[in-house]
Short mmCIF file of C-alpha atoms and ligand atoms in Angstrom, two decimals:
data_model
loop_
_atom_site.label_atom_id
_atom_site.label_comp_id
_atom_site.label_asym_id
_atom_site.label_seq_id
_atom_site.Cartn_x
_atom_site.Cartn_y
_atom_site.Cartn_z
CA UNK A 267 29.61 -8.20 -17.09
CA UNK A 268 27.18 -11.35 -17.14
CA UNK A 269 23.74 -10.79 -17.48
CA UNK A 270 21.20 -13.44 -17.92
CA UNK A 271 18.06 -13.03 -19.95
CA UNK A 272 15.62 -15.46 -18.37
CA UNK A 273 12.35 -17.05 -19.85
CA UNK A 274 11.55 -15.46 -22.89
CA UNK A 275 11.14 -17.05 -26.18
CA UNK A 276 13.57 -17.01 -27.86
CA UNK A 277 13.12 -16.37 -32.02
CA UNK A 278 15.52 -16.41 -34.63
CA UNK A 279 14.76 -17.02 -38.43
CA UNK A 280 14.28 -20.85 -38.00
CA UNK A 281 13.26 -21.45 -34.30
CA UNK A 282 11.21 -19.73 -31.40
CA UNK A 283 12.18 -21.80 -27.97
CA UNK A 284 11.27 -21.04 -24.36
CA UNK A 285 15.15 -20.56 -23.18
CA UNK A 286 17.93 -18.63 -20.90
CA UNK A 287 20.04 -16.22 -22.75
CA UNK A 288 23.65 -16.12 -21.10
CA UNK A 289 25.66 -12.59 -22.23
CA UNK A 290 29.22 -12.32 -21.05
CA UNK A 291 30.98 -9.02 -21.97
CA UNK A 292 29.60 -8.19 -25.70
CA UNK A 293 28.80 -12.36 -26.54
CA UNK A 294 26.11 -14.51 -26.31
CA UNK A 295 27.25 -17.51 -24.48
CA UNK A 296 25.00 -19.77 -24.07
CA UNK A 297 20.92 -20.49 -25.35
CA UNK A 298 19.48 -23.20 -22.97
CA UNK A 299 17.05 -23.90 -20.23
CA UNK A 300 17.37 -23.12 -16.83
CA UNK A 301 21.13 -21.56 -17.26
CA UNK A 302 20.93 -20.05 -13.66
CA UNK A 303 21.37 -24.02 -12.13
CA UNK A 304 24.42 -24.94 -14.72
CA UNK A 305 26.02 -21.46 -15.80
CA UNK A 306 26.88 -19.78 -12.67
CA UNK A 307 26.20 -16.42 -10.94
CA UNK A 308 25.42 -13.21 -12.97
CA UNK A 309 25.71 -9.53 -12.67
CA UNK A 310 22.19 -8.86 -13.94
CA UNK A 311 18.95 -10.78 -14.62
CA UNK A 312 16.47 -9.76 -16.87
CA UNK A 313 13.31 -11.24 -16.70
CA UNK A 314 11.75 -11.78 -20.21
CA UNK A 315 8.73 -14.11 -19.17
CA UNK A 316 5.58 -13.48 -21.23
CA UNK A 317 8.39 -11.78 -23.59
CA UNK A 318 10.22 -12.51 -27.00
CA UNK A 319 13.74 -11.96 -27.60
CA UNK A 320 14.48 -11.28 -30.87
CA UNK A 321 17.94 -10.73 -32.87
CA UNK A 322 18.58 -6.79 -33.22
CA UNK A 323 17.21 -5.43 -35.60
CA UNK A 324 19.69 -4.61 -38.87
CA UNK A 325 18.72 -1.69 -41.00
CA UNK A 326 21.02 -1.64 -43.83
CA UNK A 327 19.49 1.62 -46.13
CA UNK A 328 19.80 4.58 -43.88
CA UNK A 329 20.41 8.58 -44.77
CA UNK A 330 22.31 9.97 -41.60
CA UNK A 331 24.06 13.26 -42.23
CA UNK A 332 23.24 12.84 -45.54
CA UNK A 333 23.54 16.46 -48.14
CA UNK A 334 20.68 16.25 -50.37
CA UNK A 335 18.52 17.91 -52.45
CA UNK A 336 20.15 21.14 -51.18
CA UNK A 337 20.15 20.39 -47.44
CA UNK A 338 21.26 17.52 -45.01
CA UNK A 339 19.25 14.62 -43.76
CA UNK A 340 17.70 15.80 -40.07
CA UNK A 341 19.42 12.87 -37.88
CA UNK A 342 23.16 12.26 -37.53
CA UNK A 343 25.23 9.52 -36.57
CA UNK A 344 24.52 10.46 -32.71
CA UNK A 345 20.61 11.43 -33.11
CA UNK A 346 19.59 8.61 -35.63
CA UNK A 347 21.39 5.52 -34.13
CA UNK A 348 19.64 6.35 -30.79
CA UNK A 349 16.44 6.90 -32.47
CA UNK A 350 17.40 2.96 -34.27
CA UNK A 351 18.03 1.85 -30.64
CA UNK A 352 15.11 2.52 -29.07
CA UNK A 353 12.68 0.87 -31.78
CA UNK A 354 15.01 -2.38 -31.43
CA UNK A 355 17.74 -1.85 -34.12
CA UNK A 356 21.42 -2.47 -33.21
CA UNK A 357 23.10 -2.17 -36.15
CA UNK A 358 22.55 0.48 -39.74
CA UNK A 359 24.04 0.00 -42.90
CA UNK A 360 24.46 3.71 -44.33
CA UNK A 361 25.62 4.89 -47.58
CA UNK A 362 28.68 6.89 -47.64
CA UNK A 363 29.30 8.81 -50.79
CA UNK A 364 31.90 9.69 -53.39
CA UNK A 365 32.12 13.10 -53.66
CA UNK A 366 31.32 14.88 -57.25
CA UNK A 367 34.63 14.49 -59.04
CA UNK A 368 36.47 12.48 -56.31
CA UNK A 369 37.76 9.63 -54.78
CA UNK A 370 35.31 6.52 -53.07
CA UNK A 371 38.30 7.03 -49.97
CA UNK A 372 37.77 10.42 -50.04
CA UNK A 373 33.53 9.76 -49.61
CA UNK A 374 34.50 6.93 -47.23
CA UNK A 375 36.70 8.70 -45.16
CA UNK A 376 34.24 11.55 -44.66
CA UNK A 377 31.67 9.18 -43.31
CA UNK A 378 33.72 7.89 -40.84
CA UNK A 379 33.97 11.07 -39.88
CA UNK A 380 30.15 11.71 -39.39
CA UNK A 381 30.07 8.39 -37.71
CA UNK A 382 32.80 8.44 -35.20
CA UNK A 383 32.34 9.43 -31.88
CA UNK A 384 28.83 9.86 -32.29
CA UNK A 385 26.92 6.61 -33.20
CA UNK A 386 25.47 4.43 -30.70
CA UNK A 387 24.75 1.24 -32.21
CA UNK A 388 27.19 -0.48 -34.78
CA UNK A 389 26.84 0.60 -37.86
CA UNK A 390 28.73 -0.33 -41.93
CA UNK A 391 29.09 1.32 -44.88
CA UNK A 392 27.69 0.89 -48.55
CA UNK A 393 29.57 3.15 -51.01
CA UNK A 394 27.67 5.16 -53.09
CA UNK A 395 29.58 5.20 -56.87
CA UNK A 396 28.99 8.46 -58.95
CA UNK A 397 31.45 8.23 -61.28
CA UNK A 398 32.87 4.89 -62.73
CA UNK A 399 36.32 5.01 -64.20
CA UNK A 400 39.13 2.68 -63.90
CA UNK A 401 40.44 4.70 -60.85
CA UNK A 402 36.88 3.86 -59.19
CA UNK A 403 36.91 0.19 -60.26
CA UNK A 404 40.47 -0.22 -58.73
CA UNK A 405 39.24 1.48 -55.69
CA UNK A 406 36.40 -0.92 -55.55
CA UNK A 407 38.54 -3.62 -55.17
CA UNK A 408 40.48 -2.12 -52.58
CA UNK A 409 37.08 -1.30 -50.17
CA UNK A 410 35.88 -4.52 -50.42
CA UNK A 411 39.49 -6.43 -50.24
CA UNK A 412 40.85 -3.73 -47.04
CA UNK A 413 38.48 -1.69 -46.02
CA UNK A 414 35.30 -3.82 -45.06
CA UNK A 415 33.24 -1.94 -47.42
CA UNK A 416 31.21 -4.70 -49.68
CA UNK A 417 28.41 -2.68 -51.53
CA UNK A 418 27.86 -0.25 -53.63
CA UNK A 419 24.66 1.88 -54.62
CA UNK A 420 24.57 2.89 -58.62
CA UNK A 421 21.66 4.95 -59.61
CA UNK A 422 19.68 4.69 -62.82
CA UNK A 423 17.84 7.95 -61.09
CA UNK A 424 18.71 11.77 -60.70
CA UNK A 425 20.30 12.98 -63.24
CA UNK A 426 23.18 15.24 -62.93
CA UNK A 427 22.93 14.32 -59.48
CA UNK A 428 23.75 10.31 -59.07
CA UNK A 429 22.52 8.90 -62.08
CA UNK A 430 25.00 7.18 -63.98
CA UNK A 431 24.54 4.98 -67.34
CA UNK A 432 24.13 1.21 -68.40
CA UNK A 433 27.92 0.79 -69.49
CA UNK A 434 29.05 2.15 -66.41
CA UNK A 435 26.67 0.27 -64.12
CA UNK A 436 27.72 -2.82 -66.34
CA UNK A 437 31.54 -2.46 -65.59
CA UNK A 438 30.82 -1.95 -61.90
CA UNK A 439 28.89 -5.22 -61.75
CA UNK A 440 31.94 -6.77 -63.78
CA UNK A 441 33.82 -5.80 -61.03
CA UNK A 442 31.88 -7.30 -58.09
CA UNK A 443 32.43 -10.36 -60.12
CA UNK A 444 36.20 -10.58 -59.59
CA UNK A 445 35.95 -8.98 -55.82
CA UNK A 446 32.82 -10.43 -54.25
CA UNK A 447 30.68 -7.07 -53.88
CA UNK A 448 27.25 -6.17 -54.37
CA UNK A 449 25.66 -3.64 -56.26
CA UNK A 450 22.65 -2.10 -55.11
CA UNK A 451 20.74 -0.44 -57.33
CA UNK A 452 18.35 2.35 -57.19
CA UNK A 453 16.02 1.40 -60.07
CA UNK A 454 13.85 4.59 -61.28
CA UNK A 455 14.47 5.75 -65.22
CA UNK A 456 15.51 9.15 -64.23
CA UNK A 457 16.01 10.54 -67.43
CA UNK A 458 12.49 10.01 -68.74
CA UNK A 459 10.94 10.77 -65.39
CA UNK A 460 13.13 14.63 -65.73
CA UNK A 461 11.13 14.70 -68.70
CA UNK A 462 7.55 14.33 -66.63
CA UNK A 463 8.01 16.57 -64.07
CA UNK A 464 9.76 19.15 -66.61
CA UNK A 465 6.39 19.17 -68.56
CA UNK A 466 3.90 18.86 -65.53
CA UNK A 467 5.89 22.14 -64.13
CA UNK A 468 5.37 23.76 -67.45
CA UNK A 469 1.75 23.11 -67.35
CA UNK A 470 1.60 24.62 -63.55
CA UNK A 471 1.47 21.54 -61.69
CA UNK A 472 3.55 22.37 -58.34
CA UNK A 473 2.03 20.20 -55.21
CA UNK A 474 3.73 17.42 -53.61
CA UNK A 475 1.39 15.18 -55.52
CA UNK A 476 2.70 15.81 -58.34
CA UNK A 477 6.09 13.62 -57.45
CA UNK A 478 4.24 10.60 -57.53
CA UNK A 479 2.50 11.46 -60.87
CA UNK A 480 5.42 12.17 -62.46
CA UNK A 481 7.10 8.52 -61.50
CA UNK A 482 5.21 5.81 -62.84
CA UNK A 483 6.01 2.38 -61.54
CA UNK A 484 6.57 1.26 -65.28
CA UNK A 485 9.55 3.38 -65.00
CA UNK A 486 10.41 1.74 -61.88
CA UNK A 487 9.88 -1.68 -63.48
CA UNK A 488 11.67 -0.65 -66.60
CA UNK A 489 15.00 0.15 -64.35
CA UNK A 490 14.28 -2.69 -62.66
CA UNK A 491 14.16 -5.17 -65.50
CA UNK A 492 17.19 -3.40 -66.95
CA UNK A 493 19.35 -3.43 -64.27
CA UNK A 494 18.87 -7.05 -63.72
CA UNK A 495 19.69 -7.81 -67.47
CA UNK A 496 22.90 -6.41 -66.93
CA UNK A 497 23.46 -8.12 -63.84
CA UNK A 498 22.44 -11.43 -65.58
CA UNK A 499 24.77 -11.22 -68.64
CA UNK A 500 27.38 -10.18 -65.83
CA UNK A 501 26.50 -13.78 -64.22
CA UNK A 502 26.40 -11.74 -60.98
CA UNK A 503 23.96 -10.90 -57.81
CA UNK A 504 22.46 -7.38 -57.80
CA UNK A 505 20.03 -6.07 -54.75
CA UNK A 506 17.86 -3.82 -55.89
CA UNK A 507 16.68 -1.28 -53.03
CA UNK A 508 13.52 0.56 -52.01
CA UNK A 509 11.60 -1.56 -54.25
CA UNK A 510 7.96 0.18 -54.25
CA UNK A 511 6.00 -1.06 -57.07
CA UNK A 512 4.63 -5.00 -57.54
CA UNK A 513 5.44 -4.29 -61.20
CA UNK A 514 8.81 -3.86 -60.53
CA UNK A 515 8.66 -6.51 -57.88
CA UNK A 516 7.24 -9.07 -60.93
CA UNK A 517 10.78 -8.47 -62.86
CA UNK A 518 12.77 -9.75 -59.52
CA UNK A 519 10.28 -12.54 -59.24
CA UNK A 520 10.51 -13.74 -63.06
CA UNK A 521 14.61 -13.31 -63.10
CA UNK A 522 14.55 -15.37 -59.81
CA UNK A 523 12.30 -17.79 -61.29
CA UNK A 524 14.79 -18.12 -64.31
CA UNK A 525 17.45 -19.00 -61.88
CA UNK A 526 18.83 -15.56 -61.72
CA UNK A 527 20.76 -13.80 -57.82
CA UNK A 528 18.41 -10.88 -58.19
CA UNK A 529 17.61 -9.74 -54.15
CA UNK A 530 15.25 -7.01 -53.40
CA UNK A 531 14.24 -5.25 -50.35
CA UNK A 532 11.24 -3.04 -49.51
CA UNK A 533 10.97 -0.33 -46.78
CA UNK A 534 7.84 0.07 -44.22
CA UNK A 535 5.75 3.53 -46.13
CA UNK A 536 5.56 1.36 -49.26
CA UNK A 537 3.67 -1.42 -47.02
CA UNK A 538 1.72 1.06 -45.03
CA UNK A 539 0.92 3.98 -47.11
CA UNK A 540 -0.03 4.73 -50.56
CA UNK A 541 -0.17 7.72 -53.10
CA UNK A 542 -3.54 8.86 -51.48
CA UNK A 543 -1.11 10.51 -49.04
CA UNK A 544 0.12 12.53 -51.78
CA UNK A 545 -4.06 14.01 -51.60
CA UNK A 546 -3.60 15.41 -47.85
CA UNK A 547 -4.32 18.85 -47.95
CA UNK A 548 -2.16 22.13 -48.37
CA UNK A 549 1.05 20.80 -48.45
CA UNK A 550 1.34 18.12 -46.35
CA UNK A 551 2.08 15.28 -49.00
CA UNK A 552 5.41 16.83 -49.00
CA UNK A 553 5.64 14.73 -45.66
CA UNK A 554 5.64 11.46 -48.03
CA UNK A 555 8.06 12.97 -50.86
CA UNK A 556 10.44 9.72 -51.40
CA UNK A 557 11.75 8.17 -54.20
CA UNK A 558 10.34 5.83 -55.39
CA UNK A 559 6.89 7.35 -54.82
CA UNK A 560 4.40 5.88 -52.27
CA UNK A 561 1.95 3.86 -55.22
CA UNK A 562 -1.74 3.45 -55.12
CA UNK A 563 -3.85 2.03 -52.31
CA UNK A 564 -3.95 -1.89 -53.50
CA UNK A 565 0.16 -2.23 -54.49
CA UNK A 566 1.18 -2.92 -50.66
CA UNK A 567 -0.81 -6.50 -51.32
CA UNK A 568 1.51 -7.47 -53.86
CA UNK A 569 4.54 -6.25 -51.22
CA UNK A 570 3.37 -7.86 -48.92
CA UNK A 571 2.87 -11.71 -50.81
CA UNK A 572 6.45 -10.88 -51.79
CA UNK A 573 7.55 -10.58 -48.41
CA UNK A 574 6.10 -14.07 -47.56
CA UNK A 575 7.32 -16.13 -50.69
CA UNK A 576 11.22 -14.57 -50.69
CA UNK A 577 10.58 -12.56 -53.73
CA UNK A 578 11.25 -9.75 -51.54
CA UNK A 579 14.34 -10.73 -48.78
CA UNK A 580 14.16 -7.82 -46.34
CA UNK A 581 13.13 -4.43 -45.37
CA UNK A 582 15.16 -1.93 -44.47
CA UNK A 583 14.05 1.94 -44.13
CA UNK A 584 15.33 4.16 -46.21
CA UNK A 585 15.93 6.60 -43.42
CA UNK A 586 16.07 9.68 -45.05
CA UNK A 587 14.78 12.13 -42.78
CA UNK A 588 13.66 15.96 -43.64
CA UNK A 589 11.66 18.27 -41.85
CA UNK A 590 8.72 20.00 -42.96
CA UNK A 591 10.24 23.17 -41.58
CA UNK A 592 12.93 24.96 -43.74
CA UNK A 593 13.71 21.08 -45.48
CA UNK A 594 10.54 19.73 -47.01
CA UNK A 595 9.41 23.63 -47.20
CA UNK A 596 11.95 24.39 -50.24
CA UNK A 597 9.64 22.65 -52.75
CA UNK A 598 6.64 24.68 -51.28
CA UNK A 599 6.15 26.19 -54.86
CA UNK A 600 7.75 23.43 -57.04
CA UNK A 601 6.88 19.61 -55.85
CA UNK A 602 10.86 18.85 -57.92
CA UNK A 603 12.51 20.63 -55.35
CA UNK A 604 11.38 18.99 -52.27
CA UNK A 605 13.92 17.11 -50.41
CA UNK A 606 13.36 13.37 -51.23
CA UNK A 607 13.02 11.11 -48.52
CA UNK A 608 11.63 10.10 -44.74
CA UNK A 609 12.12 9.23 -41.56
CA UNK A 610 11.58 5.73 -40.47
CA UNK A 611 14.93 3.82 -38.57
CA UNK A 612 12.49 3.91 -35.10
CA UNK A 613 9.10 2.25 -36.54
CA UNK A 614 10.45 -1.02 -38.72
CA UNK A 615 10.18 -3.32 -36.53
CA UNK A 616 7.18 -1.66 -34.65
CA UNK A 617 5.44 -1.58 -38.36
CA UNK A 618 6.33 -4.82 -39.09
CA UNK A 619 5.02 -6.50 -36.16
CA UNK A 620 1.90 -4.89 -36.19
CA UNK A 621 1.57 -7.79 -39.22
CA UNK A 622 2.42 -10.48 -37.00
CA UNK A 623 -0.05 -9.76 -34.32
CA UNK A 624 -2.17 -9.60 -37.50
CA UNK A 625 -1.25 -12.69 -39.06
CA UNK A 626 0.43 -11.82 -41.73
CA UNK A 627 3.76 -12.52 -40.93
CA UNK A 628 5.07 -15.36 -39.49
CA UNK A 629 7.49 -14.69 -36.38
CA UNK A 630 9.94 -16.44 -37.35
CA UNK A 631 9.73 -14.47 -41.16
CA UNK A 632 9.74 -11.27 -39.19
CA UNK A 633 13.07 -11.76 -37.69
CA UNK A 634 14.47 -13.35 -40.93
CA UNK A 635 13.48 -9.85 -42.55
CA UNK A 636 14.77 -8.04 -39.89
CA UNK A 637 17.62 -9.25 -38.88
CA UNK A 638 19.15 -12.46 -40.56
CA UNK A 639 18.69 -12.04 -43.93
CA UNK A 640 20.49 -8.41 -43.74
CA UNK A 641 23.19 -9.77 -42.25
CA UNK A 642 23.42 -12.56 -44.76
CA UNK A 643 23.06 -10.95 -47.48
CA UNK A 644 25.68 -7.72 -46.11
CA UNK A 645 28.75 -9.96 -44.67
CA UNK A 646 27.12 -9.61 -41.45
CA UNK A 647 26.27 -13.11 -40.23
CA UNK A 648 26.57 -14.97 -38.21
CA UNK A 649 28.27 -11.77 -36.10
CA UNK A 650 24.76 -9.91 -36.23
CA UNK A 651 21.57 -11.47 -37.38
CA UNK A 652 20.79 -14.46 -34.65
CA UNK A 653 20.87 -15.52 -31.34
CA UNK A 654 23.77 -18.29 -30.88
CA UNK A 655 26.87 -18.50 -28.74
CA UNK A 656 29.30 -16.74 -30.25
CA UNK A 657 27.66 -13.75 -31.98
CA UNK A 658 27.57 -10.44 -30.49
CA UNK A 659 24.60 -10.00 -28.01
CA UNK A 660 22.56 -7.32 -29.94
CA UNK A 661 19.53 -8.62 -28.50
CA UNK A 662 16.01 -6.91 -28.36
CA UNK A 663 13.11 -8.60 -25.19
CA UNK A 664 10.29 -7.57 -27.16
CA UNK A 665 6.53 -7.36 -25.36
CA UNK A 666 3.57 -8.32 -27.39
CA UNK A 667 1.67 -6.59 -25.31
CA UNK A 668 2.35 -3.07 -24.83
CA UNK A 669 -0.02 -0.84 -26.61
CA UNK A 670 1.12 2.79 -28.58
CA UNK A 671 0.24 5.27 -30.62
CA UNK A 672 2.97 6.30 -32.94
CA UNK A 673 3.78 10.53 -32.36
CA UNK A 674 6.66 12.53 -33.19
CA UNK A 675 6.32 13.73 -29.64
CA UNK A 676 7.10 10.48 -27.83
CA UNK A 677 10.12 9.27 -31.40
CA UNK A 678 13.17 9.85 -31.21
CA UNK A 679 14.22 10.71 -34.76
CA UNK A 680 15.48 14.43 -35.04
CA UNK A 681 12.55 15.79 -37.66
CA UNK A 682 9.23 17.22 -36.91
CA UNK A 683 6.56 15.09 -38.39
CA UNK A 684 5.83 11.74 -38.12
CA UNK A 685 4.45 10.02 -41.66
CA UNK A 686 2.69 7.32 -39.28
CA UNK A 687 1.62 9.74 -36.86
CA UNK A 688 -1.41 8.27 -34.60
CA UNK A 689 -1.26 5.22 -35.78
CA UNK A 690 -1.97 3.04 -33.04
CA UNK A 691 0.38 -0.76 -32.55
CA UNK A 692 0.67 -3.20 -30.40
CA UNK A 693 4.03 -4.71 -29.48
CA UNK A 694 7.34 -2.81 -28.75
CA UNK A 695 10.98 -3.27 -26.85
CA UNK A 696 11.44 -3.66 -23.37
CA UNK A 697 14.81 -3.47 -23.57
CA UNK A 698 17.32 -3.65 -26.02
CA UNK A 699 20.98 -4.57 -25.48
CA UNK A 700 23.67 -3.78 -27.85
CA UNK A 701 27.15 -5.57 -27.61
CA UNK A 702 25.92 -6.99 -24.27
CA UNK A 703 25.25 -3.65 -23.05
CA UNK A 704 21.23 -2.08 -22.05
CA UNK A 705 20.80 0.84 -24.66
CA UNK A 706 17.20 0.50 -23.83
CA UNK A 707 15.04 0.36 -20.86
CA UNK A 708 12.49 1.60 -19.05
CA UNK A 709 11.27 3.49 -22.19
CA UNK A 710 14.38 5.50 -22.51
CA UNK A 711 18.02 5.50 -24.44
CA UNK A 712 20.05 4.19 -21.47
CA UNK A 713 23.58 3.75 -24.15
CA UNK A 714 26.17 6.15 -24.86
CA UNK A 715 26.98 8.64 -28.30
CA UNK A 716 29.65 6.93 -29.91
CA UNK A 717 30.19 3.89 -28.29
CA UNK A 718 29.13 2.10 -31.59
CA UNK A 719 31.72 0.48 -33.48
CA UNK A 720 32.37 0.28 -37.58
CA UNK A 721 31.55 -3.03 -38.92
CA UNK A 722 34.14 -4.58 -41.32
CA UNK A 723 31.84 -6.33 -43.67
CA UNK A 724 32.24 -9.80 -46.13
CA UNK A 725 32.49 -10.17 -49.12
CA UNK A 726 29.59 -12.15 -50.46
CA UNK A 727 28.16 -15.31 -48.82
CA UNK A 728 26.03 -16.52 -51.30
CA UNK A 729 25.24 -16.32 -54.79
O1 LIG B 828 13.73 9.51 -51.44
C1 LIG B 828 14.71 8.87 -51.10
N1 LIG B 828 14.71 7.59 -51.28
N2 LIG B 828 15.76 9.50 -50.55
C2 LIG B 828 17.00 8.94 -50.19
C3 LIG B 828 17.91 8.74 -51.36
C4 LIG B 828 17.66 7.45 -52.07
O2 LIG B 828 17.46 7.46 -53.27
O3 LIG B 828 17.70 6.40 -51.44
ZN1 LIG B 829 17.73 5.38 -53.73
ZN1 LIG B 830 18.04 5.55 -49.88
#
């Protein structure tokens, strides 16, 4: 199959050019002008005048099929890659996990499992590590070396859950030393923060808001700061993910500042809602339950000035999808026990360019956040991340100026509220092509369950 995409302008993280795109099979070809009087006859046009087209979007922190906080994560392979599809991203980046007591292959191999056959877009693995042992830390050598599996997600958070301790998140970045991985790190002090919510229970304090109060960004900062000491007397990278507070986004500045590899990324609620969300009445701040917390009105600035200058790379989502119904509804009568997390691998890039019609962001910064630096940073690029002849044609014809009103009846994410409902954007995919094929037209999923493929990752590309 050849199709040509014709007249659009064409973005990637450096340029944005009035050209062709030529897609044979699952490649891009050829960028240039005029392609239909040098490169031959096509199977398909597509006519992307008045229109970007951007690199597909690459969401590398999602939640599908995910157990948690005593229930799974709404969307699977098959319902949240479609959903990631149709708001323009062609590739996720999910976490498998080691199960409690067992092997990283054993966690691996299960996610393959939830993956195969039923995702739609191309997706990778991180590997969250529960337990570190010298079993583990041999077994991290052999994902990254055999398996295509380059990251790993310790948690300084949940106790008794994922949270694991300094030494052991020490050795583990030891190890990415000798094998090229990257740790990720979910920076919250857990143990201290048990403590908060233990006494703000005891004292009768049960709604949602209370999950915010009871995880102050110091703690986040604290993590932060720690997590990157370790890293630094490691002499290696570490990512640090979901980053929601500009405290905590001050100790990634000053260690990059000091010459240090520390990468962070931040996800769309922390740039578009705050804590006042916890304040929405009866028990609807349940809807915003994540971890980190959403912080007060004001922080997003500092996100936001972080995004522009690098301190921050990317943003990913954090797609961790529960509904209110039966999910979010366990912690009706104690905030602690509501399932942590949200939907959001359909709005990034629909979020996110809402600040480039406003300004904010420059296009060619939005598809470096989007797109490039993931795959940079996850042993992605040049394969996924930019438009150039040779990488795969994961390609997204973007209009500026279609107008919508973000619903949960017109999503595509499997849960049943929205935490952006009615907010109202300018700018969405026309169509969205994945490996050369149209998963995305007309307003609907035109792709197939399971036709996406597992990503062998690199080890890192920078340092
Ligand atoms: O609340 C969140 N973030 N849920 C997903 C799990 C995690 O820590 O990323
Ligand atoms: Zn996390
Ligand atoms: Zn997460």
């Amino acid at each position: 199959m050849r199709i040509r995409i014709e007249g659009g302008t064409v973005v990637t993280a450096a340029d944005a050019t009035r050209a062709d795109v030529l897609v044979e099979g699952e490649t891009v070809t050829l960028v240039g002008r005029d392609l239909s009087r040098i490169a031959g006859p096509v199977d398909r046009t597509i006519d992307a005048r008045g229109k970007y087209v951007l690199p597909g979007g690459i969401d590398v922190h999602t939640h599908l099929d995910m157990p948690f906080g005593g229930t799974t994560s709404a969307d699977d392979f098959e319902t949240g890659t479609i959903a990631a599809a149709c708001g323009g991203t062609t590739t996720v980046v999910d976490f498998a996990i080691q199960p409690q007591g067992g092997t990283l292959s054993e966690g691996l191999a299960q996610w393959h499992q939830k993956a195969e056959g039923k995702a739609a877009v191309d997706y990778g693995f991180h590997m969250i590590v529960r337990q570190v042992t010298a079993g583990t830390l041999a077994e991290m050598d052999r994902l990254v070396k055999h398996e295509g599996v380059t990251s790993f997600k310790l948690f300084t958070a949940y106790p008794g859950v994922f949270m694991v301790d300094d030494a052991s998140i020490f050795k583990a970045l030891q190890k990415t030393g000798e094998n090229g991985g990257l740790i990720c790190a979910h920076a919250e002090n857990g143990g201290v923060i048990d403590v908060l919510v233990a006494q703000a229970l005891a004292q009768g304090h049960v709604e949602p808001r209370w999950h915010g109060l009871t995880r102050p960004a110091r703690l986040e900062a604290e993590a932060t700061n720690r997590v990157i000491a370790l890293a630094e007397v490691a002499h290696v990278p570490v990512y640090i993910v979901h980053l929601s507070a500009t405290e905590a986004l001050a100790e990634v500045r000053e260690a990059r500042d000091r010459g240090v590899a520390a990468f962070a990324e931040t996800c769309p609620q922390y740039l578009f809602l705050s804590h006042e969300n916890y304040e929405e009445p009866g028990f609807e701040g349940a809807k915003y339950v994540m971890s980190p917390p959403l912080r007060p009105k004001g922080n997003e600035r500092g996100l936001w000035q972080g995004l522009r200058q690098d301190d921050l790379q990317l943003v990913s989502t954090d797609h961790c999808p529960f509904c209110m119904r039966e999910q979010k509804e366990l912690g009706k009568n104690d905030f602690s026990k509501i399932p942590n997390g949200a939907p959001g691998i359909e709005t990034r890039l629909l979020l996110l360019w809402d600040a480039v019609r406003r300004k904010e962001l420059e296009l060619n910064r939005f598809v470096q956040i989007t797109a490039t630096a993931p795959a940079k940073l996850f042993g992605l690029y040049p394969r996924k991340g930019t438009i150039a002849p040779g990488s795969d044609a994961d390609l997204v014809v973007w209009d500026p100026g279609k107008s919508l009103t973000l619903s949960v009846k017109s999503l595509h994410m499997n849960v049943d509220y929205n935490p952006f409902e009615g907010k109202q954007l300018q700018g969405a995919p026309e169509t969205v092509l994945s490996r050369g094929e149209v998963v995305y037209e007309k307003g609907r999923f035109s792709g197939r369950k399971g036709r996406g493929k597992f990503l062998q990752r690199s080890a890192r590309q920078f340092d």
